[in-house]
Amino acid sequence: AKGVRKAVNASIPGKMRWFTQVILFVIALLLTLVVQSSNIITATLVPLCGVGIVSLQRVYVMTLGSNIGTTVTGILSAFTLTPAAMEKGLQLAFVYTFFNTLGVIFWLPIPILRFPKRLARKLGNIV
């Protein structure tokens, strides 16, 4: 637990501190590519956050990264289709990737739009 806490909660010092979130986002995306499941990443992060090992902000960023990473599964699945169906399958897979990417661009950079994080805190306190 101490090692995980130290590794996940480490930050880049100084003015580049914000870049820590980008790194966590990419790590979650890559881990999701490896395991092909955002559920595994989320199911690992939620208990770690619940016991205080990982902060809610970091779980939020990593969950968004894993949501982008899981779209690769759809792209890979589209390549298994017959040539006649592959075009439509790839279109759908890329729309899914584009939709998730736009969601991250919308939710992550603007602090006022991070209300899901505030709602998670309130719900956690109620529970």
mmCIF file of C-alpha atoms in Angstrom:
data_model
loop_
_atom_site.group_PDB
_atom_site.id
_atom_site.type_symbol
_atom_site.label_atom_id
_atom_site.label_comp_id
_atom_site.label_asym_id
_atom_site.label_seq_id
_atom_site.Cartn_x
_atom_site.Cartn_y
_atom_site.Cartn_z
ATOM 1 C CA ALA A 1 0.000 0.000 0.000
ATOM 2 C CA LYS A 2 2.838 2.400 0.820
ATOM 3 C CA GLY A 3 4.509 1.758 -2.527
ATOM 4 C CA VAL A 4 1.278 2.231 -4.490
ATOM 5 C CA ARG A 5 0.461 5.393 -2.502
ATOM 6 C CA LYS A 6 3.915 6.820 -3.190
ATOM 7 C CA ALA A 7 3.907 5.945 -6.901
ATOM 8 C CA VAL A 8 0.377 7.077 -7.750
ATOM 9 C CA ASN A 9 0.408 10.204 -5.594
ATOM 10 C CA ALA A 10 3.813 11.450 -6.769
ATOM 11 C CA SER A 11 3.710 14.793 -8.555
ATOM 12 C CA ILE A 12 6.013 16.723 -10.813
ATOM 13 C CA PRO A 13 7.216 19.728 -8.804
ATOM 14 C CA GLY A 14 6.857 23.378 -9.730
ATOM 15 C CA LYS A 15 5.006 24.902 -12.645
ATOM 16 C CA MET A 16 4.758 21.569 -14.459
ATOM 17 C CA ARG A 17 2.671 20.019 -11.645
ATOM 18 C CA TRP A 18 -0.381 19.928 -13.964
ATOM 19 C CA PHE A 19 1.549 17.571 -16.255
ATOM 20 C CA THR A 20 1.247 14.874 -13.577
ATOM 21 C CA GLN A 21 -2.419 14.501 -14.544
ATOM 22 C CA VAL A 22 -1.482 14.058 -18.192
ATOM 23 C CA ILE A 23 0.972 11.314 -17.239
ATOM 24 C CA LEU A 24 -1.664 9.536 -15.106
ATOM 25 C CA PHE A 25 -4.159 9.835 -17.960
ATOM 26 C CA VAL A 26 -1.700 8.220 -20.397
ATOM 27 C CA ILE A 27 -0.746 5.494 -17.900
ATOM 28 C CA ALA A 28 -4.405 4.554 -17.430
ATOM 29 C CA LEU A 29 -4.944 4.613 -21.192
ATOM 30 C CA LEU A 30 -1.951 2.312 -21.754
ATOM 31 C CA LEU A 31 -2.929 -0.058 -18.939
ATOM 32 C CA THR A 32 -6.395 -0.309 -20.453
ATOM 33 C CA LEU A 33 -4.852 -1.100 -23.832
ATOM 34 C CA VAL A 34 -2.909 -3.933 -22.234
ATOM 35 C CA VAL A 35 -5.788 -5.491 -20.277
ATOM 36 C CA GLN A 36 -8.496 -4.502 -22.813
ATOM 37 C CA SER A 37 -10.927 -3.519 -20.077
ATOM 38 C CA SER A 38 -11.617 -0.185 -18.426
ATOM 39 C CA ASN A 39 -13.637 -2.112 -15.828
ATOM 40 C CA ILE A 40 -10.461 -3.716 -14.466
ATOM 41 C CA ILE A 41 -8.797 -0.316 -14.085
ATOM 42 C CA THR A 42 -11.888 1.206 -12.455
ATOM 43 C CA ALA A 43 -12.435 -1.801 -10.187
ATOM 44 C CA THR A 44 -8.837 -1.441 -9.023
ATOM 45 C CA LEU A 45 -8.909 2.325 -8.508
ATOM 46 C CA VAL A 46 -12.223 2.637 -6.656
ATOM 47 C CA PRO A 47 -11.203 0.603 -3.582
ATOM 48 C CA LEU A 48 -7.782 2.290 -3.539
ATOM 49 C CA CYS A 49 -9.563 5.634 -3.444
ATOM 50 C CA GLY A 50 -12.002 4.392 -0.822
ATOM 51 C CA VAL A 51 -9.231 3.510 1.623
ATOM 52 C CA GLY A 52 -7.354 6.740 0.900
ATOM 53 C CA ILE A 53 -4.391 5.374 -1.043
ATOM 54 C CA VAL A 54 -5.259 7.270 -4.241
ATOM 55 C CA SER A 55 -6.934 10.694 -4.317
ATOM 56 C CA LEU A 56 -10.305 11.200 -5.983
ATOM 57 C CA GLN A 57 -8.771 13.676 -8.470
ATOM 58 C CA ARG A 58 -6.273 11.068 -9.646
ATOM 59 C CA VAL A 59 -8.938 8.387 -9.927
ATOM 60 C CA TYR A 60 -11.049 10.827 -11.964
ATOM 61 C CA VAL A 61 -8.201 11.499 -14.406
ATOM 62 C CA MET A 62 -7.240 7.833 -14.677
ATOM 63 C CA THR A 63 -10.858 6.765 -15.237
ATOM 64 C CA LEU A 64 -11.126 9.197 -18.136
ATOM 65 C CA GLY A 65 -7.873 7.792 -19.553
ATOM 66 C CA SER A 66 -9.144 4.242 -19.295
ATOM 67 C CA ASN A 67 -12.356 5.262 -21.066
ATOM 68 C CA ILE A 68 -10.289 6.360 -24.057
ATOM 69 C CA GLY A 69 -8.138 3.224 -23.877
ATOM 70 C CA THR A 70 -11.119 0.917 -23.994
ATOM 71 C CA THR A 71 -12.198 2.325 -27.367
ATOM 72 C CA VAL A 72 -9.265 0.511 -28.982
ATOM 73 C CA THR A 73 -11.127 -2.747 -28.338
ATOM 74 C CA GLY A 74 -13.874 -1.552 -30.675
ATOM 75 C CA ILE A 75 -11.355 -0.653 -33.365
ATOM 76 C CA LEU A 76 -9.687 -4.063 -33.080
ATOM 77 C CA SER A 77 -13.090 -5.767 -33.247
ATOM 78 C CA ALA A 78 -13.933 -3.888 -36.430
ATOM 79 C CA PHE A 79 -10.878 -5.401 -38.111
ATOM 80 C CA THR A 80 -12.330 -8.878 -37.614
ATOM 81 C CA LEU A 81 -15.361 -8.116 -39.802
ATOM 82 C CA THR A 82 -15.732 -9.158 -43.393
ATOM 83 C CA PRO A 83 -14.374 -6.640 -45.919
ATOM 84 C CA ALA A 84 -17.915 -5.598 -46.841
ATOM 85 C CA ALA A 85 -18.826 -4.824 -43.222
ATOM 86 C CA MET A 86 -15.437 -3.488 -42.113
ATOM 87 C CA GLU A 87 -16.047 0.064 -43.360
ATOM 88 C CA LYS A 88 -19.208 0.493 -41.286
ATOM 89 C CA GLY A 89 -17.613 -1.247 -38.305
ATOM 90 C CA LEU A 90 -14.581 1.044 -38.396
ATOM 91 C CA GLN A 91 -16.812 4.092 -38.765
ATOM 92 C CA LEU A 92 -18.722 3.110 -35.655
ATOM 93 C CA ALA A 93 -15.526 2.318 -33.732
ATOM 94 C CA PHE A 94 -13.979 5.671 -34.642
ATOM 95 C CA VAL A 95 -17.167 7.532 -33.708
ATOM 96 C CA TYR A 96 -17.020 5.799 -30.324
ATOM 97 C CA THR A 97 -13.360 6.856 -29.929
ATOM 98 C CA PHE A 98 -14.132 10.399 -31.061
ATOM 99 C CA PHE A 99 -17.119 10.647 -28.684
ATOM 100 C CA ASN A 100 -15.054 9.523 -25.678
ATOM 101 C CA THR A 101 -12.178 11.820 -26.640
ATOM 102 C CA LEU A 102 -14.512 14.811 -26.931
ATOM 103 C CA GLY A 103 -15.937 13.919 -23.531
ATOM 104 C CA VAL A 104 -12.466 14.042 -21.984
ATOM 105 C CA ILE A 105 -11.677 17.316 -23.728
ATOM 106 C CA PHE A 106 -14.964 18.693 -22.376
ATOM 107 C CA TRP A 107 -14.806 17.374 -18.778
ATOM 108 C CA LEU A 108 -11.134 17.411 -17.834
ATOM 109 C CA PRO A 109 -9.546 20.815 -18.556
ATOM 110 C CA ILE A 110 -12.277 23.126 -17.218
ATOM 111 C CA PRO A 111 -12.463 22.923 -13.403
ATOM 112 C CA ILE A 112 -16.107 24.058 -13.174
ATOM 113 C CA LEU A 113 -17.146 21.111 -15.361
ATOM 114 C CA ARG A 114 -15.618 18.587 -12.960
ATOM 115 C CA PHE A 115 -18.879 18.353 -11.042
ATOM 116 C CA PRO A 116 -18.957 14.532 -11.298
ATOM 117 C CA LYS A 117 -16.063 14.572 -8.838
ATOM 118 C CA ARG A 118 -18.023 16.801 -6.414
ATOM 119 C CA LEU A 119 -21.080 14.587 -6.815
ATOM 120 C CA ALA A 120 -18.971 11.499 -6.079
ATOM 121 C CA ARG A 121 -17.768 13.088 -2.835
ATOM 122 C CA LYS A 122 -21.322 13.956 -1.769
ATOM 123 C CA LEU A 123 -22.641 10.508 -2.634
ATOM 124 C CA GLY A 124 -19.716 8.898 -0.813
ATOM 125 C CA ASN A 125 -20.493 10.940 2.303
ATOM 126 C CA ILE A 126 -24.159 9.917 2.129
ATOM 127 C CA VAL A 127 -23.302 6.243 1.753
#
